[in-house]
XYZ file of C-alpha atoms in Angstrom:
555
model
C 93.260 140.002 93.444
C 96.940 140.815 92.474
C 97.964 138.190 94.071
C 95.057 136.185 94.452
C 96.013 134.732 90.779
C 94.542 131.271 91.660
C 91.137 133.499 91.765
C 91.045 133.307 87.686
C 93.030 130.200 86.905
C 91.791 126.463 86.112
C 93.541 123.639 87.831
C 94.207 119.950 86.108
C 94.992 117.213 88.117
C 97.602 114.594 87.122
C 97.474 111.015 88.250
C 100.861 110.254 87.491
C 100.630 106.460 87.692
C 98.065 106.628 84.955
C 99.100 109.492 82.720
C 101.729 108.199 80.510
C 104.604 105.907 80.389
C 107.716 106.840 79.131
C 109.628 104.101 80.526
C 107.781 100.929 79.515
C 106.861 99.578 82.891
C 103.114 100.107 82.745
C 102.952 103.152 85.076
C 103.154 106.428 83.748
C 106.091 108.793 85.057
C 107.435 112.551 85.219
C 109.041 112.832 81.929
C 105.739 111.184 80.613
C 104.255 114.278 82.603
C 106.884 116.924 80.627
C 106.237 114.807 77.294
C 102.272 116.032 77.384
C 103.071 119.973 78.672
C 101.955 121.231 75.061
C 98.783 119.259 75.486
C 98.006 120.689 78.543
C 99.141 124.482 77.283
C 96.817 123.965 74.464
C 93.762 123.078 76.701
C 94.104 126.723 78.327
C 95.186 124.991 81.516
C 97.162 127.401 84.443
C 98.110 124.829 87.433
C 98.913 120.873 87.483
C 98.318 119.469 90.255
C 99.992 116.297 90.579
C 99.170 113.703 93.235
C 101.942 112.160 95.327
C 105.329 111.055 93.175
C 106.831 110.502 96.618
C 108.873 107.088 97.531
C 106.134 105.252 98.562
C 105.202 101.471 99.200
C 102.345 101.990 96.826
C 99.741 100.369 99.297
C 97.714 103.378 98.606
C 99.077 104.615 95.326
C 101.595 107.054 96.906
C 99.336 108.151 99.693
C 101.480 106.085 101.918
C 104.626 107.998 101.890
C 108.185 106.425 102.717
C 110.226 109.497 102.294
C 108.447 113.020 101.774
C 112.019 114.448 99.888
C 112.655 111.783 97.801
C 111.161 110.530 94.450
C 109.466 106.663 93.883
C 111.968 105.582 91.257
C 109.392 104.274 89.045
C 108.419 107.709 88.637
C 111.649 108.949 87.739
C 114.329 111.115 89.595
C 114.628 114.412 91.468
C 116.010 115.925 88.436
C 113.177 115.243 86.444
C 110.992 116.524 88.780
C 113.122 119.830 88.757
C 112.853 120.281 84.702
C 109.302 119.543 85.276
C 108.955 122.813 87.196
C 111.416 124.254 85.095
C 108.961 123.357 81.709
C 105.788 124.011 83.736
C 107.365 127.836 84.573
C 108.341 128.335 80.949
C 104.859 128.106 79.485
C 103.681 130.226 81.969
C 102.054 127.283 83.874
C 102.385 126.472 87.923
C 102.538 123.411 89.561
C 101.057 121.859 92.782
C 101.983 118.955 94.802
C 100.429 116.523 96.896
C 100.719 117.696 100.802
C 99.916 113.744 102.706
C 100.322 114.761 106.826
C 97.990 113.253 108.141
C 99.943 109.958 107.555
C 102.964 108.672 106.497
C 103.818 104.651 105.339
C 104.945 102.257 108.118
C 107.720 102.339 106.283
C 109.150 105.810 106.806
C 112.128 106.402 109.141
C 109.716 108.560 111.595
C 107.363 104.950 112.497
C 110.318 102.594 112.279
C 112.089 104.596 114.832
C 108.190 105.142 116.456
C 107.741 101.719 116.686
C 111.172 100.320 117.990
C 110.800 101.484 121.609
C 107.992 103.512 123.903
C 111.307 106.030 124.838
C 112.718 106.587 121.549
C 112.715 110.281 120.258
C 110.347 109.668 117.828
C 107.682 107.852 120.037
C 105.618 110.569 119.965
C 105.406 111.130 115.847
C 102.739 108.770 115.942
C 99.358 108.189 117.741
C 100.063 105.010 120.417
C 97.373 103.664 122.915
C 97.039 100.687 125.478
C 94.222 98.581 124.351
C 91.207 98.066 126.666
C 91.099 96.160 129.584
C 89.197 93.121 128.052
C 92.065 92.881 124.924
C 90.100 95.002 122.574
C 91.622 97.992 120.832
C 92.040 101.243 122.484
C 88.206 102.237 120.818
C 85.826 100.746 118.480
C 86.523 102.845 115.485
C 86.408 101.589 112.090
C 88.967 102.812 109.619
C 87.915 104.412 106.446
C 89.037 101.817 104.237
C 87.410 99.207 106.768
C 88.182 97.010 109.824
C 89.374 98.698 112.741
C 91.364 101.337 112.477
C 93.956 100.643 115.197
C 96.898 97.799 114.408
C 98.463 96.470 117.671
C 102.478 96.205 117.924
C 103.789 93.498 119.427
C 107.159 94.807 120.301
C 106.014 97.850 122.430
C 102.385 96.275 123.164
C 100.456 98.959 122.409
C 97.920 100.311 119.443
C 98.970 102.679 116.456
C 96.203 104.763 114.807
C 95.353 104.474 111.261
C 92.312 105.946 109.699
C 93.233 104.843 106.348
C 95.198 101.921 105.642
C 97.376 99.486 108.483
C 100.178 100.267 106.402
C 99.338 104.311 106.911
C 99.739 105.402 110.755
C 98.591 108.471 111.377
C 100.979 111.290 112.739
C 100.671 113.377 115.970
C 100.299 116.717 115.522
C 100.170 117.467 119.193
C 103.582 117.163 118.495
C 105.478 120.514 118.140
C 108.604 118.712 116.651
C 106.327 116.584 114.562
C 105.504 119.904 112.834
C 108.271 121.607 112.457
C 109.565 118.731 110.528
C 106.398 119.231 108.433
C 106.873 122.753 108.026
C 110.971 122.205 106.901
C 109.243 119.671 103.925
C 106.748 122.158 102.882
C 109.887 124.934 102.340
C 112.088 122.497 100.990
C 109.472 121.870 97.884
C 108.625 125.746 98.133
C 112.347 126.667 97.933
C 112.111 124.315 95.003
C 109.912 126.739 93.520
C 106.891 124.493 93.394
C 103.287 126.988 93.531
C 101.559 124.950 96.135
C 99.907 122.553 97.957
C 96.655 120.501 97.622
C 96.550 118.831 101.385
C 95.111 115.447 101.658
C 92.560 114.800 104.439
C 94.167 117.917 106.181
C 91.093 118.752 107.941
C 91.203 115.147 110.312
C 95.262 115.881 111.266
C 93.735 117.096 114.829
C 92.300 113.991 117.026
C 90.155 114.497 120.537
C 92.847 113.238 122.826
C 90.262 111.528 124.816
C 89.770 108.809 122.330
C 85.887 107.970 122.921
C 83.895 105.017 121.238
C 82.043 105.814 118.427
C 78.549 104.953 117.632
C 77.709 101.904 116.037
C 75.339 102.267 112.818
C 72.988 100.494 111.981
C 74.086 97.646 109.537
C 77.704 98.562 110.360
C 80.290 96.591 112.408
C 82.453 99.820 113.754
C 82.175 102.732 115.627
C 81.989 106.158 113.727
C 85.006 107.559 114.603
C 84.349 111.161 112.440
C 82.996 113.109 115.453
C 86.593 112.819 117.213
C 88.527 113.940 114.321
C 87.180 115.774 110.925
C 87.658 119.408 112.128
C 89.044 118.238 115.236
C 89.621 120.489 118.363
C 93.092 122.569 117.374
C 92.630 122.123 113.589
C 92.536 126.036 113.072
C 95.254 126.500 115.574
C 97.350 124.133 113.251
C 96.154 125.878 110.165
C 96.951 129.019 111.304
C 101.141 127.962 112.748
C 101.450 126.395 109.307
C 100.202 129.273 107.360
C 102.695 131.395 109.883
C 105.803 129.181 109.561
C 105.219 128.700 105.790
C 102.524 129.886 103.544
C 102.687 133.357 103.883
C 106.172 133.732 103.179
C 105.579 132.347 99.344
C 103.218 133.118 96.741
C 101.139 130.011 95.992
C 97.783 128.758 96.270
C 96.260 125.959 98.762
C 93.579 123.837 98.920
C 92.212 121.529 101.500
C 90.233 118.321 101.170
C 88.223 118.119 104.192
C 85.904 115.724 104.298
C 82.510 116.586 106.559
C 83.639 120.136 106.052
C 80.239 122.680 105.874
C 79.602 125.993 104.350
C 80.087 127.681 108.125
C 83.310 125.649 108.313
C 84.406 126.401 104.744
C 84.415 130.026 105.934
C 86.904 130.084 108.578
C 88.893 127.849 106.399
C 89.073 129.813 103.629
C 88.545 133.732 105.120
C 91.404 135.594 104.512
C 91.435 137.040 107.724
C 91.960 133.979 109.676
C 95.297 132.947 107.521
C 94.742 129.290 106.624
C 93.758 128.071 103.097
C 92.853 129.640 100.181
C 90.126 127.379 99.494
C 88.905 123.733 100.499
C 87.459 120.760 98.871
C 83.887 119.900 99.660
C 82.342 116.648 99.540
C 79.021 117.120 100.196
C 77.782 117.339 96.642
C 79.604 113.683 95.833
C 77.454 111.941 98.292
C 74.066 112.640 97.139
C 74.017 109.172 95.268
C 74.581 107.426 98.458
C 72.264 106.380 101.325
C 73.161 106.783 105.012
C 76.583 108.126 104.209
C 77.513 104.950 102.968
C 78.964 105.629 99.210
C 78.702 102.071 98.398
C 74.605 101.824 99.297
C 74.021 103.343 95.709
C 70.522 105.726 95.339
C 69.834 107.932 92.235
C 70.590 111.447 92.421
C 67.822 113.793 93.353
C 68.666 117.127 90.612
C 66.747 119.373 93.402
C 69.821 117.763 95.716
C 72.094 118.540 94.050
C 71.259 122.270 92.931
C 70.140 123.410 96.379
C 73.796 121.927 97.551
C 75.739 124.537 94.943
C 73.331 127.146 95.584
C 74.362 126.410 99.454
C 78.283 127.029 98.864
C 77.767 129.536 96.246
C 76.254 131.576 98.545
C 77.701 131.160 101.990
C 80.917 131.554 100.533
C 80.044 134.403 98.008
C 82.649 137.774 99.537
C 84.065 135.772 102.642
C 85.668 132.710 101.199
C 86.547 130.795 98.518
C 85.165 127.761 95.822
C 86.876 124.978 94.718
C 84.436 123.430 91.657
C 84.962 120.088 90.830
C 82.963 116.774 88.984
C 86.104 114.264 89.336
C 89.446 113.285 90.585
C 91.131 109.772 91.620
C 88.620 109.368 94.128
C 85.768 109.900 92.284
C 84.179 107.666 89.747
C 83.951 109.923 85.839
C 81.398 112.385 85.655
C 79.832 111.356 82.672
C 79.121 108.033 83.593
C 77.461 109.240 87.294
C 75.432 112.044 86.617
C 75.294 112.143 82.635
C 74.867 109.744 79.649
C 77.976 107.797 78.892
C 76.109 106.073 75.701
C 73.969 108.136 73.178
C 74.577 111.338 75.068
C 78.500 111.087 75.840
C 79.461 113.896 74.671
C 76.508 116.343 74.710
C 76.230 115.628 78.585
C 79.855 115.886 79.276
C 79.255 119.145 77.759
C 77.027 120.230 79.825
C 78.214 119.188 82.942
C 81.378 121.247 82.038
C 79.005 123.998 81.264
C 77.395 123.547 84.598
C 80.087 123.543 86.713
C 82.593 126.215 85.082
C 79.804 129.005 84.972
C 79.916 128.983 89.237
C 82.244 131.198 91.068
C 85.521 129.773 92.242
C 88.162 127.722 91.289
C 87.433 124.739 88.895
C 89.491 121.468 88.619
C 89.741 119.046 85.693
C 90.965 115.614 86.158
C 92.865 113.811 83.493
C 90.654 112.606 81.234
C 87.290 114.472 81.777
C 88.011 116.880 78.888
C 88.078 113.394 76.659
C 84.784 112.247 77.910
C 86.579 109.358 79.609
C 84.050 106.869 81.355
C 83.534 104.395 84.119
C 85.246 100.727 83.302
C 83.284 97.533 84.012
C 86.438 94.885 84.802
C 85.261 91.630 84.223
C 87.175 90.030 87.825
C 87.058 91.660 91.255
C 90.838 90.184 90.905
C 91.243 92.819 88.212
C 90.730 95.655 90.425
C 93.770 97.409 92.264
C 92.296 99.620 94.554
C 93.198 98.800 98.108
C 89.740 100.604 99.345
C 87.337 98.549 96.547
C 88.887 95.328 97.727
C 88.682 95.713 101.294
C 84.987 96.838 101.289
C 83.922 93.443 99.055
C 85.513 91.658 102.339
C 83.433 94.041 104.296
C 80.240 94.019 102.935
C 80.315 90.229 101.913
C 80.360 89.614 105.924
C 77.590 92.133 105.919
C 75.559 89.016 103.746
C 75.567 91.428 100.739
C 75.697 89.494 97.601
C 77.998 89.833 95.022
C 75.815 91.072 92.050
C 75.143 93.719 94.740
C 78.740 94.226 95.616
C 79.849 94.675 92.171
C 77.260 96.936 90.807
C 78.759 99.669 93.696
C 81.678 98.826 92.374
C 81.273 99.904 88.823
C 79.068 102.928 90.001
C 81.900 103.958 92.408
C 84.481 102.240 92.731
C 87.919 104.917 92.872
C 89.696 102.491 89.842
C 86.704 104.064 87.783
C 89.481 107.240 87.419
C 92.377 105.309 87.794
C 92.257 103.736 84.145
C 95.260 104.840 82.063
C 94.832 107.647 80.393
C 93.602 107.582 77.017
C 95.810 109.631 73.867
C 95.362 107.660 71.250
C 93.497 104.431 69.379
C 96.743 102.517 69.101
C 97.723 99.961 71.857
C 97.163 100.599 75.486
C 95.751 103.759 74.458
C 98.912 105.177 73.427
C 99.330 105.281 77.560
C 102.436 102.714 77.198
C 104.632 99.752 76.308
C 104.354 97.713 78.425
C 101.396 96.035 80.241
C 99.488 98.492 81.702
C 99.360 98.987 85.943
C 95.676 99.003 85.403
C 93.368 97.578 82.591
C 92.760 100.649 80.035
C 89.061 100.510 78.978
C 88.605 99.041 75.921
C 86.586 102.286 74.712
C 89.969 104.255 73.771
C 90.121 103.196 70.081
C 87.178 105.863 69.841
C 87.735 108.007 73.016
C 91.621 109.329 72.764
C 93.015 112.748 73.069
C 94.456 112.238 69.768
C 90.775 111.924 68.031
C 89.623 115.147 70.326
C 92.332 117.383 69.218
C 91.396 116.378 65.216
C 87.217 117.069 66.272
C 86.637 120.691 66.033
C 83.391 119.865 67.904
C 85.324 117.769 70.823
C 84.728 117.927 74.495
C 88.450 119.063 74.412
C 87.430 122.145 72.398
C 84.673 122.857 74.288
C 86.218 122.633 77.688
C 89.135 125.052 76.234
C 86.468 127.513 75.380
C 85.126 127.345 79.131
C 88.407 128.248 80.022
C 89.086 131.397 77.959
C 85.739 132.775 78.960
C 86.773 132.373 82.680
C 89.491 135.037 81.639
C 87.445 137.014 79.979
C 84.118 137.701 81.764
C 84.889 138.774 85.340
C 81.405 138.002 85.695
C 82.293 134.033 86.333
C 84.917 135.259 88.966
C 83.565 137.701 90.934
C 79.030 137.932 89.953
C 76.819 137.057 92.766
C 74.239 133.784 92.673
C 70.927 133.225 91.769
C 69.157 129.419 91.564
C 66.181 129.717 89.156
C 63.188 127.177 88.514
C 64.961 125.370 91.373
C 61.635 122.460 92.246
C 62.672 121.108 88.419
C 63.278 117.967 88.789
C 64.993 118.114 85.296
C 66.787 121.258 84.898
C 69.543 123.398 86.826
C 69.074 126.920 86.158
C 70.900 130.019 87.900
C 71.766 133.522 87.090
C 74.969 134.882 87.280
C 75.181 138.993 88.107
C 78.234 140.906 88.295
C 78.880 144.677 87.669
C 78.626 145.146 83.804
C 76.718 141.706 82.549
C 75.146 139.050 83.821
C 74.743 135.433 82.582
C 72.143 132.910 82.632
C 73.044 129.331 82.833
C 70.816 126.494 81.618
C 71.333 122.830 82.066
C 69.369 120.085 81.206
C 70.274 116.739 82.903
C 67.396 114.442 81.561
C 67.493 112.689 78.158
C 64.016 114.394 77.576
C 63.108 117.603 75.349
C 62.039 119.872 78.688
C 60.450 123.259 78.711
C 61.263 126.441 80.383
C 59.713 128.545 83.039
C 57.955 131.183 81.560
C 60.199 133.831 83.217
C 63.596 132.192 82.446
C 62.006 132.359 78.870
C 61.283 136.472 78.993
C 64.603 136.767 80.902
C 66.485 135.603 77.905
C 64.892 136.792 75.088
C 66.896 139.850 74.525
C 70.269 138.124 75.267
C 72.738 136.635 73.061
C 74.267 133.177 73.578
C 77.680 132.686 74.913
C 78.029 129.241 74.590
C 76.429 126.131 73.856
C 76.638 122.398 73.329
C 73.507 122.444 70.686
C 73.073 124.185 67.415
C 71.512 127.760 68.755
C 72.281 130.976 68.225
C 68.767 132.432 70.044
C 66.497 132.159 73.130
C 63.667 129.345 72.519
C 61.314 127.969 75.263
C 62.789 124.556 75.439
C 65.889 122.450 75.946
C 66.933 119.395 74.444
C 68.083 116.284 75.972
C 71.482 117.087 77.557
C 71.616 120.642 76.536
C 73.831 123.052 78.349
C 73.669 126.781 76.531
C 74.835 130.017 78.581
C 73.073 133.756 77.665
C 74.716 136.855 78.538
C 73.341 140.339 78.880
């Protein structure tokens, strides 16, 4: 593992248009980022990962990106992003950064050169089709943040792809020039001396050339275009150049967000052998809420769902690959809120979600916020909402006859601006986040959920998630032990044993808001074992668990 250092460490994401404003504009910024360093030392943290600070358009909050080498000046400068490494190196921390390749903004010089002529050199950056013969686009496929995701261009009269966004075309990587310009970008951030790469979407870069419909769903308007891209047909192929060209020659750490990746996939991803990524994000645990695969058609989570999902990846992964553990990031609406109690349980279930998640093997991720507690927002106005996926889906679904009590109760259940409210430091104005008037609406909880009121609670989530931390260094156990689901039909509790070479742990969780009682052999199996940490007053084994209770036993 000598240099497998991302093995042991804890990643925290920043969303730097929601962290903290230095400049009085209502978006946070980089030396906001440098400003909070200490904060971030003090939590026990080892990597930032910051999304994109690229010149963007902002369509998609710097997912759309203008100019990979170049820095969105309400973010700050290229300088500041170089004493941001420079501070981030000095306490012993790593950053990084935000690889977006499966897409650029209609606005970078690659598309407006694309789009200006079929025989200009950069034609081919992009993904261009003739429509159908009957004036449709080139296939029915829907785009992920809705309508179809092909945009005709009237100058060259043909389609461009985009499975996000009509202001995001997706790039060609059949194109060997196309990636050896990506490959020069990674180095020139690398030679920077930046640690890494979290790729967005990087598992969908490959498309079937042949461009088939998709099938129609029921209820739905487009054609699913998934089976014709996610883990598409030279994905490893690409992995494996861009491992070749780049990765190996630095020592850093990558992760992959693949949507619709499995456990079998996650292997060849992430097996060292095969020289691609260090470790991927699944999303298969984040759509257990959901019906049909639709995120928006809200169910309540099934606990034997969920548990039977870790034990899955746990496993299959256990010696071959690699974990990446997460509850949240700027997708995903706050933990706390989805599968705990953000009222008379706040913190005790935050707790033990933390608990739940950091005991697993693999490499966990905290996004701003969660060690606060931070919670879902109700905004009062769908006009008060900013995210460009939340707004197009009301469209969507409103054609689909649902109504809008409907709409808006997905909304505040999942909508992505859920993690996208400012950050909250303090009980003073804007939540200490800036000002000026803030990008987003902060939620009006801050004056009693701030970092500023955590760090001055001995008994904070803050504290609690810094302890999770320290026992990640210390007990190789959490690293490297094999695992074991117990009592896993409880509807109630998730239970599983950790085993390693000297110790083992045992990790319960209770997710109800009910008193619940053990299985008789959990209860003999921690009798003689002392606990390692809790989120209720025990120091010994008992049969029971409160409401929310998260406690860890070691042998």
């Amino acid at each position: 593992m000598a240099n497998e250092w991302w093995k042991k460490s804890v990643v925290y994401q920043i969303y730097p248009i929601s962290f903290n404003d230095t400049m009085g504009n209502g978006k946070g910024d980089i030396p906001g980022i440098i400003e909070k360093l200490d904060y971030l030392k003090e939590l026990g943290i080892d990597v930032v990962w910051l999304s994109p600070i690229y010149d963007s358009p902002q369509a998609d909050n710097g997912y759309d990106i203008r100019d990979y080498q170049s820095i969105y000046e309400q973010y700050g400068t290229m300088e500041n992003v170089e004493r941001l490494i420079e501070e981030l190196h000095s306490r012993g921390m790593k950053l990084v950064m935000d690889l977006v390749v499966n897409h650029t903004s209609d606005e970078h010089q690659w598309f407006i050169e694309s789009r200006s002529s079929k025989d200009n050199d950069y034609r081919d950056y992009y993904i261009w089709q003739d429509g159908k013969e009957n004036g449709e686009p080139p296939t029915n496929w829907g785009s992920i943040f809705s309508g179809s995701s092909w945009e005709y261009d009237e100058q060259t009269e043909q389609y461009y792809l985009h499975l996000f966004a009509k202001k995001q075309p997706d790039l060609n990587w059949e194109n060997p020039k196309l990636r050896e310009d990506v490959y020069n970008m990674m180095k020139f951030w690398l030679d920077k001396g930046i640690d890494g790469f979290r790729m967005d979407v990087i598992n969908f870069i490959s498309k079937d050339q042949e461009f088939k419909d998709g099938e129609i769903k029921p209820g739905e308007k487009f054609g699913d275009p998934g089976p014709y891209f996610v883990n598409g047909p030279r994905i490893h192929e690409f992995l494996q150049e861009m491992n070749e060209e780049v990765m190996s020659k630095y020592d850093i750490m990558t992760v992959g967000e693949m949507p619709g990746a499995s456990p079998e996939d996650a292997i060849e991803y992430t097996n060292p052998a095969n020289h691609e990524l260090d470790m991927i994000f699944t999303f298969e645990h984040m759509g257990l809420d959901e019906k049909n695969g639709d995120k928006w058609n809200l169910k309540p989570l099934d606990l034997v769902d969920l548990k039977e999902n870790f034990e899955k990846w746990q496993i299959s992964l256990h010696g071959v690959g690699w974990n990446s553990l997460y509850w949240n990031n700027h997708d995903q609406p706050r933990i706390v809120s989805r599968f705990g109690d953000d009222e008379t349980y706040r913190v005790k279930s935050a707790k033990m979600l933390a608990t739940c998640l950091h005991m697993m093997q693999g490499t966990p991720y905290i996004y701003q916020g969660e060690e606060l507690g931070m919670t879902n927002i109700r905004l009062d106005h769908l006009e008060y909402y900013r995210d460009i996926e939340t707004l197009n889906m009301y469209k969507e679904k409103s054609d689909l006859d649902w109504s809008h009590d409907r709409i808006m109760e997905a909304i505040y259940a999942k909508g992505r601006d859920n993690a996208r409210t400012p950050m909250q430091w303090s009980n003073q104005k804007n939540a200490g986040f800036t000002n000026g008037t803030p990008w987003l609406q902060v939620n009006s909880n801050y004056e009693t959920i701030n970092a500023e009121a955590a760090l001055a609670d001995e008994d904070s989530i803050f504290y609690y998630y810094q302890h999770l931390i320290q026992l990640r260094k210390e007990f190789d156990v959490i690293t490297t032990g094999t695992f074991e689901l117990l009592m896993r039909n409880d509807p109630n509790v998730f239970a599983y044993r950790r085993v390693g070479q000297d110790e083992s742990l045992i990790v319960l969780c209770n997710f109800s808001s009910m008193e619940v009682e053990l299985d008789e052999k959990v209860v003999e199996a921690i009798q003689e074992a002392s606990v390692l940490i809790t989120n209720e007053n025990k120091s010994s084994a008992t049969g029971t668990l409160s409401p929310y209770e998260g406690t860890v036993f070691k042998h």
